[in-house]
């Protein structure tokens, strides 16, 4: 991914969580760019929200790493930021045994469905990198935590967020 600022065209969708095919530009999920290395060979993954956004990128990465992947999709109208906060809080409460991923501003279908056209146009510009992240840039965090590479990692929250400062 380029570190150059990205200007998103103003756009809005009326229903959450949003439809990826209506986004311009479309999010990058790693179909063509992710190179698997067999890190998840013999594992099975059940991925919620695997039809679009980060879930789709994670499903693609897991499959390219050799995992058998099942996708669960439920059209919900819940707030992704609220879910992200809950995942992070739950991870911290689990006696340092659970790892989690808490992405920063990522270009997913929820963004044009949740924000005004003006806010979409400037989404992600506040990060030090100056642009929103792509789902394919978050997926490797999940691969890392699901693989043996993280065997000595416990109770951690990974923050792929373009350098955005995370409040403790």
PDB file of C-alpha atoms in Angstrom:
ATOM      1  CA  UNK A   1       0.000   0.000   0.000  1.00  0.00           C
ATOM      2  CA  UNK A   2       1.132   3.495  -0.724  1.00  0.00           C
ATOM      3  CA  UNK A   3       1.804   5.883   2.135  1.00  0.00           C
ATOM      4  CA  UNK A   4       0.495   8.787   0.047  1.00  0.00           C
ATOM      5  CA  UNK A   5      -2.602  10.671   1.133  1.00  0.00           C
ATOM      6  CA  UNK A   6      -5.765   9.266  -0.342  1.00  0.00           C
ATOM      7  CA  UNK A   7      -8.700  11.464  -1.244  1.00  0.00           C
ATOM      8  CA  UNK A   8     -11.932   9.483  -1.214  1.00  0.00           C
ATOM      9  CA  UNK A   9     -14.817  10.696  -3.356  1.00  0.00           C
ATOM     10  CA  UNK A  10     -17.836  11.828  -1.328  1.00  0.00           C
ATOM     11  CA  UNK A  11     -20.395   9.012  -1.118  1.00  0.00           C
ATOM     12  CA  UNK A  12     -23.128   7.717   1.130  1.00  0.00           C
ATOM     13  CA  UNK A  13     -25.205   4.569   1.494  1.00  0.00           C
ATOM     14  CA  UNK A  14     -28.542   4.613   3.277  1.00  0.00           C
ATOM     15  CA  UNK A  15     -28.421   1.273   5.101  1.00  0.00           C
ATOM     16  CA  UNK A  16     -25.843  -0.289   7.376  1.00  0.00           C
ATOM     17  CA  UNK A  17     -23.572  -2.159   7.192  1.00  0.00           C
ATOM     18  CA  UNK A  18     -23.208  -0.917   3.602  1.00  0.00           C
ATOM     19  CA  UNK A  19     -22.589  -2.668   0.307  1.00  0.00           C
ATOM     20  CA  UNK A  20     -19.015  -3.142  -0.880  1.00  0.00           C
ATOM     21  CA  UNK A  21     -19.936  -3.211  -4.580  1.00  0.00           C
ATOM     22  CA  UNK A  22     -21.322   0.344  -4.274  1.00  0.00           C
ATOM     23  CA  UNK A  23     -18.097   1.782  -2.831  1.00  0.00           C
ATOM     24  CA  UNK A  24     -15.739   3.899  -4.946  1.00  0.00           C
ATOM     25  CA  UNK A  25     -12.970   2.940  -4.766  1.00  0.00           C
ATOM     26  CA  UNK A  26     -13.723  -0.622  -3.730  1.00  0.00           C
ATOM     27  CA  UNK A  27     -11.864  -1.936  -0.672  1.00  0.00           C
ATOM     28  CA  UNK A  28      -8.827  -4.118  -1.329  1.00  0.00           C
ATOM     29  CA  UNK A  29      -9.213  -7.567   0.198  1.00  0.00           C
ATOM     30  CA  UNK A  30      -6.033  -9.268  -0.970  1.00  0.00           C
ATOM     31  CA  UNK A  31      -7.464 -11.543  -3.655  1.00  0.00           C
ATOM     32  CA  UNK A  32      -4.602 -10.702  -5.991  1.00  0.00           C
ATOM     33  CA  UNK A  33      -1.931  -9.470  -3.586  1.00  0.00           C
ATOM     34  CA  UNK A  34      -1.847 -11.762  -0.540  1.00  0.00           C
ATOM     35  CA  UNK A  35       0.760 -14.502  -0.793  1.00  0.00           C
ATOM     36  CA  UNK A  36       0.122 -17.388   1.562  1.00  0.00           C
ATOM     37  CA  UNK A  37       2.871 -19.459   3.112  1.00  0.00           C
ATOM     38  CA  UNK A  38       0.998 -22.383   4.687  1.00  0.00           C
ATOM     39  CA  UNK A  39       0.942 -20.835   8.196  1.00  0.00           C
ATOM     40  CA  UNK A  40      -2.577 -22.125   8.867  1.00  0.00           C
ATOM     41  CA  UNK A  41      -2.342 -25.494   7.137  1.00  0.00           C
ATOM     42  CA  UNK A  42      -4.635 -28.036   8.809  1.00  0.00           C
ATOM     43  CA  UNK A  43      -6.572 -25.400  10.783  1.00  0.00           C
ATOM     44  CA  UNK A  44     -10.256 -24.556  10.507  1.00  0.00           C
ATOM     45  CA  UNK A  45     -11.625 -21.017  10.797  1.00  0.00           C
ATOM     46  CA  UNK A  46     -15.161 -19.752  11.245  1.00  0.00           C
ATOM     47  CA  UNK A  47     -15.214 -16.096  10.159  1.00  0.00           C
ATOM     48  CA  UNK A  48     -18.148 -13.814  10.834  1.00  0.00           C
ATOM     49  CA  UNK A  49     -18.764 -11.035   8.361  1.00  0.00           C
ATOM     50  CA  UNK A  50     -16.602 -12.745   5.760  1.00  0.00           C
ATOM     51  CA  UNK A  51     -18.618 -11.362   2.861  1.00  0.00           C
ATOM     52  CA  UNK A  52     -17.013  -7.911   2.880  1.00  0.00           C
ATOM     53  CA  UNK A  53     -14.581  -5.547   4.566  1.00  0.00           C
ATOM     54  CA  UNK A  54     -12.072  -6.887   7.064  1.00  0.00           C
ATOM     55  CA  UNK A  55     -13.884 -10.230   7.402  1.00  0.00           C
ATOM     56  CA  UNK A  56     -13.547 -10.854   3.670  1.00  0.00           C
ATOM     57  CA  UNK A  57      -9.834  -9.992   3.706  1.00  0.00           C
ATOM     58  CA  UNK A  58      -9.274 -12.290   6.712  1.00  0.00           C
ATOM     59  CA  UNK A  59     -11.172 -15.144   5.023  1.00  0.00           C
ATOM     60  CA  UNK A  60      -9.056 -14.764   1.877  1.00  0.00           C
ATOM     61  CA  UNK A  61      -5.792 -14.615   3.848  1.00  0.00           C
ATOM     62  CA  UNK A  62      -6.713 -17.639   5.999  1.00  0.00           C
ATOM     63  CA  UNK A  63      -7.659 -19.664   2.907  1.00  0.00           C
ATOM     64  CA  UNK A  64      -4.419 -18.684   1.142  1.00  0.00           C
ATOM     65  CA  UNK A  65      -2.539 -19.768   4.288  1.00  0.00           C
ATOM     66  CA  UNK A  66      -4.105 -23.240   4.008  1.00  0.00           C
ATOM     67  CA  UNK A  67      -6.980 -23.059   6.510  1.00  0.00           C
ATOM     68  CA  UNK A  68     -10.391 -24.528   5.796  1.00  0.00           C
ATOM     69  CA  UNK A  69     -12.658 -21.477   6.036  1.00  0.00           C
ATOM     70  CA  UNK A  70     -16.376 -21.200   6.746  1.00  0.00           C
ATOM     71  CA  UNK A  71     -18.052 -17.807   6.527  1.00  0.00           C
ATOM     72  CA  UNK A  72     -20.963 -16.669   8.671  1.00  0.00           C
ATOM     73  CA  UNK A  73     -22.920 -13.736   7.365  1.00  0.00           C
ATOM     74  CA  UNK A  74     -25.799 -12.015   9.126  1.00  0.00           C
ATOM     75  CA  UNK A  75     -27.069  -8.707   7.836  1.00  0.00           C
ATOM     76  CA  UNK A  76     -27.017  -6.662  10.994  1.00  0.00           C
ATOM     77  CA  UNK A  77     -27.374  -2.975  11.659  1.00  0.00           C
ATOM     78  CA  UNK A  78     -25.071  -2.720  14.648  1.00  0.00           C
ATOM     79  CA  UNK A  79     -22.275  -0.242  15.100  1.00  0.00           C
ATOM     80  CA  UNK A  80     -18.849  -1.621  14.146  1.00  0.00           C
ATOM     81  CA  UNK A  81     -17.043   0.830  16.434  1.00  0.00           C
ATOM     82  CA  UNK A  82     -19.101  -0.412  19.355  1.00  0.00           C
ATOM     83  CA  UNK A  83     -18.247  -3.996  18.405  1.00  0.00           C
ATOM     84  CA  UNK A  84     -14.555  -3.134  18.123  1.00  0.00           C
ATOM     85  CA  UNK A  85     -14.600  -1.551  21.581  1.00  0.00           C
ATOM     86  CA  UNK A  86     -16.378  -4.596  23.021  1.00  0.00           C
ATOM     87  CA  UNK A  87     -13.843  -7.002  21.482  1.00  0.00           C
ATOM     88  CA  UNK A  88     -10.957  -4.996  22.893  1.00  0.00           C
ATOM     89  CA  UNK A  89     -12.561  -4.726  26.347  1.00  0.00           C
ATOM     90  CA  UNK A  90     -13.408  -8.437  26.412  1.00  0.00           C
ATOM     91  CA  UNK A  91      -9.849  -9.319  25.450  1.00  0.00           C
ATOM     92  CA  UNK A  92      -8.504  -7.222  28.325  1.00  0.00           C
ATOM     93  CA  UNK A  93     -10.927  -8.840  30.824  1.00  0.00           C
ATOM     94  CA  UNK A  94      -9.982 -12.414  29.921  1.00  0.00           C
ATOM     95  CA  UNK A  95      -7.044 -12.571  32.323  1.00  0.00           C
ATOM     96  CA  UNK A  96      -4.507 -11.861  29.615  1.00  0.00           C
ATOM     97  CA  UNK A  97      -5.305 -15.109  27.793  1.00  0.00           C
ATOM     98  CA  UNK A  98      -7.053 -13.724  24.727  1.00  0.00           C
ATOM     99  CA  UNK A  99      -5.490 -11.753  21.884  1.00  0.00           C
ATOM    100  CA  UNK A 100      -7.476  -9.297  19.775  1.00  0.00           C
ATOM    101  CA  UNK A 101      -7.199  -6.979  16.783  1.00  0.00           C
ATOM    102  CA  UNK A 102      -8.541  -3.409  17.061  1.00  0.00           C
ATOM    103  CA  UNK A 103      -8.183  -1.740  13.655  1.00  0.00           C
ATOM    104  CA  UNK A 104      -8.126   1.997  13.168  1.00  0.00           C
ATOM    105  CA  UNK A 105      -9.787   3.753  10.220  1.00  0.00           C
ATOM    106  CA  UNK A 106     -10.229   1.038   7.580  1.00  0.00           C
ATOM    107  CA  UNK A 107     -12.062   1.488   4.258  1.00  0.00           C
ATOM    108  CA  UNK A 108     -15.004  -0.899   4.692  1.00  0.00           C
ATOM    109  CA  UNK A 109     -18.690  -0.798   3.623  1.00  0.00           C
ATOM    110  CA  UNK A 110     -19.708   0.500   7.044  1.00  0.00           C
ATOM    111  CA  UNK A 111     -17.944   3.822   6.401  1.00  0.00           C
ATOM    112  CA  UNK A 112     -20.149   5.217   3.579  1.00  0.00           C
ATOM    113  CA  UNK A 113     -23.176   3.725   5.359  1.00  0.00           C
ATOM    114  CA  UNK A 114     -22.362   5.426   8.669  1.00  0.00           C
ATOM    115  CA  UNK A 115     -20.784   8.753   7.747  1.00  0.00           C
ATOM    116  CA  UNK A 116     -21.865  11.827   5.825  1.00  0.00           C
ATOM    117  CA  UNK A 117     -20.441  12.327   2.331  1.00  0.00           C
ATOM    118  CA  UNK A 118     -18.153  15.070   3.722  1.00  0.00           C
ATOM    119  CA  UNK A 119     -16.806  12.793   6.475  1.00  0.00           C
ATOM    120  CA  UNK A 120     -16.233   9.949   3.980  1.00  0.00           C
ATOM    121  CA  UNK A 121     -14.270  12.325   1.740  1.00  0.00           C
ATOM    122  CA  UNK A 122     -11.764  12.954   4.554  1.00  0.00           C
ATOM    123  CA  UNK A 123     -11.896   9.534   6.231  1.00  0.00           C
ATOM    124  CA  UNK A 124      -8.472   8.399   7.433  1.00  0.00           C
ATOM    125  CA  UNK A 125      -6.673  11.656   6.646  1.00  0.00           C
ATOM    126  CA  UNK A 126      -6.073  12.238  10.378  1.00  0.00           C
ATOM    127  CA  UNK A 127      -3.664   9.292  10.621  1.00  0.00           C
ATOM    128  CA  UNK A 128       0.077   9.950  10.365  1.00  0.00           C
ATOM    129  CA  UNK A 129       0.034   7.903   7.147  1.00  0.00           C
ATOM    130  CA  UNK A 130      -2.678  10.246   5.854  1.00  0.00           C
ATOM    131  CA  UNK A 131      -5.135   7.712   4.475  1.00  0.00           C
ATOM    132  CA  UNK A 132      -7.509   4.989   5.589  1.00  0.00           C
ATOM    133  CA  UNK A 133      -6.206   1.454   5.712  1.00  0.00           C
ATOM    134  CA  UNK A 134      -7.382  -1.292   3.424  1.00  0.00           C
ATOM    135  CA  UNK A 135      -8.844  -4.571   4.711  1.00  0.00           C
ATOM    136  CA  UNK A 136      -5.895  -6.423   3.152  1.00  0.00           C
ATOM    137  CA  UNK A 137      -3.571  -4.452   5.438  1.00  0.00           C
ATOM    138  CA  UNK A 138      -5.389  -5.677   8.557  1.00  0.00           C
ATOM    139  CA  UNK A 139      -5.767  -9.366   7.622  1.00  0.00           C
ATOM    140  CA  UNK A 140      -2.103 -10.270   8.364  1.00  0.00           C
ATOM    141  CA  UNK A 141      -2.683  -9.320  12.023  1.00  0.00           C
ATOM    142  CA  UNK A 142      -5.319 -12.052  12.252  1.00  0.00           C
ATOM    143  CA  UNK A 143      -3.092 -14.533  10.418  1.00  0.00           C
ATOM    144  CA  UNK A 144      -0.281 -13.783  12.863  1.00  0.00           C
ATOM    145  CA  UNK A 145      -2.483 -14.353  15.906  1.00  0.00           C
ATOM    146  CA  UNK A 146      -3.962 -17.568  14.444  1.00  0.00           C
ATOM    147  CA  UNK A 147      -0.555 -18.989  13.522  1.00  0.00           C
ATOM    148  CA  UNK A 148       2.250 -20.521  15.539  1.00  0.00           C
ATOM    149  CA  UNK A 149       4.169 -17.251  15.015  1.00  0.00           C
ATOM    150  CA  UNK A 150       2.253 -15.839  17.986  1.00  0.00           C
ATOM    151  CA  UNK A 151       2.808 -18.802  20.317  1.00  0.00           C
ATOM    152  CA  UNK A 152       4.362 -16.564  22.986  1.00  0.00           C
ATOM    153  CA  UNK A 153       1.857 -13.731  22.610  1.00  0.00           C
ATOM    154  CA  UNK A 154      -0.927 -13.588  25.200  1.00  0.00           C
ATOM    155  CA  UNK A 155      -3.401 -10.915  26.260  1.00  0.00           C
ATOM    156  CA  UNK A 156      -2.378  -8.452  23.556  1.00  0.00           C
ATOM    157  CA  UNK A 157      -4.375  -6.157  21.307  1.00  0.00           C
ATOM    158  CA  UNK A 158      -2.872  -5.413  17.897  1.00  0.00           C
ATOM    159  CA  UNK A 159      -3.713  -1.967  16.521  1.00  0.00           C
ATOM    160  CA  UNK A 160      -3.245  -1.743  12.731  1.00  0.00           C
ATOM    161  CA  UNK A 161      -4.213   1.908  12.530  1.00  0.00           C
ATOM    162  CA  UNK A 162      -1.886   3.955  10.335  1.00  0.00           C
ATOM    163  CA  UNK A 163       0.012   5.314  13.324  1.00  0.00           C
ATOM    164  CA  UNK A 164      -3.045   6.716  15.065  1.00  0.00           C
ATOM    165  CA  UNK A 165      -2.395   7.115  18.804  1.00  0.00           C
ATOM    166  CA  UNK A 166      -4.352   4.614  20.865  1.00  0.00           C
ATOM    167  CA  UNK A 167      -5.556   5.717  24.295  1.00  0.00           C
ATOM    168  CA  UNK A 168      -4.872   3.172  27.007  1.00  0.00           C
TER     169      UNK A 168
END
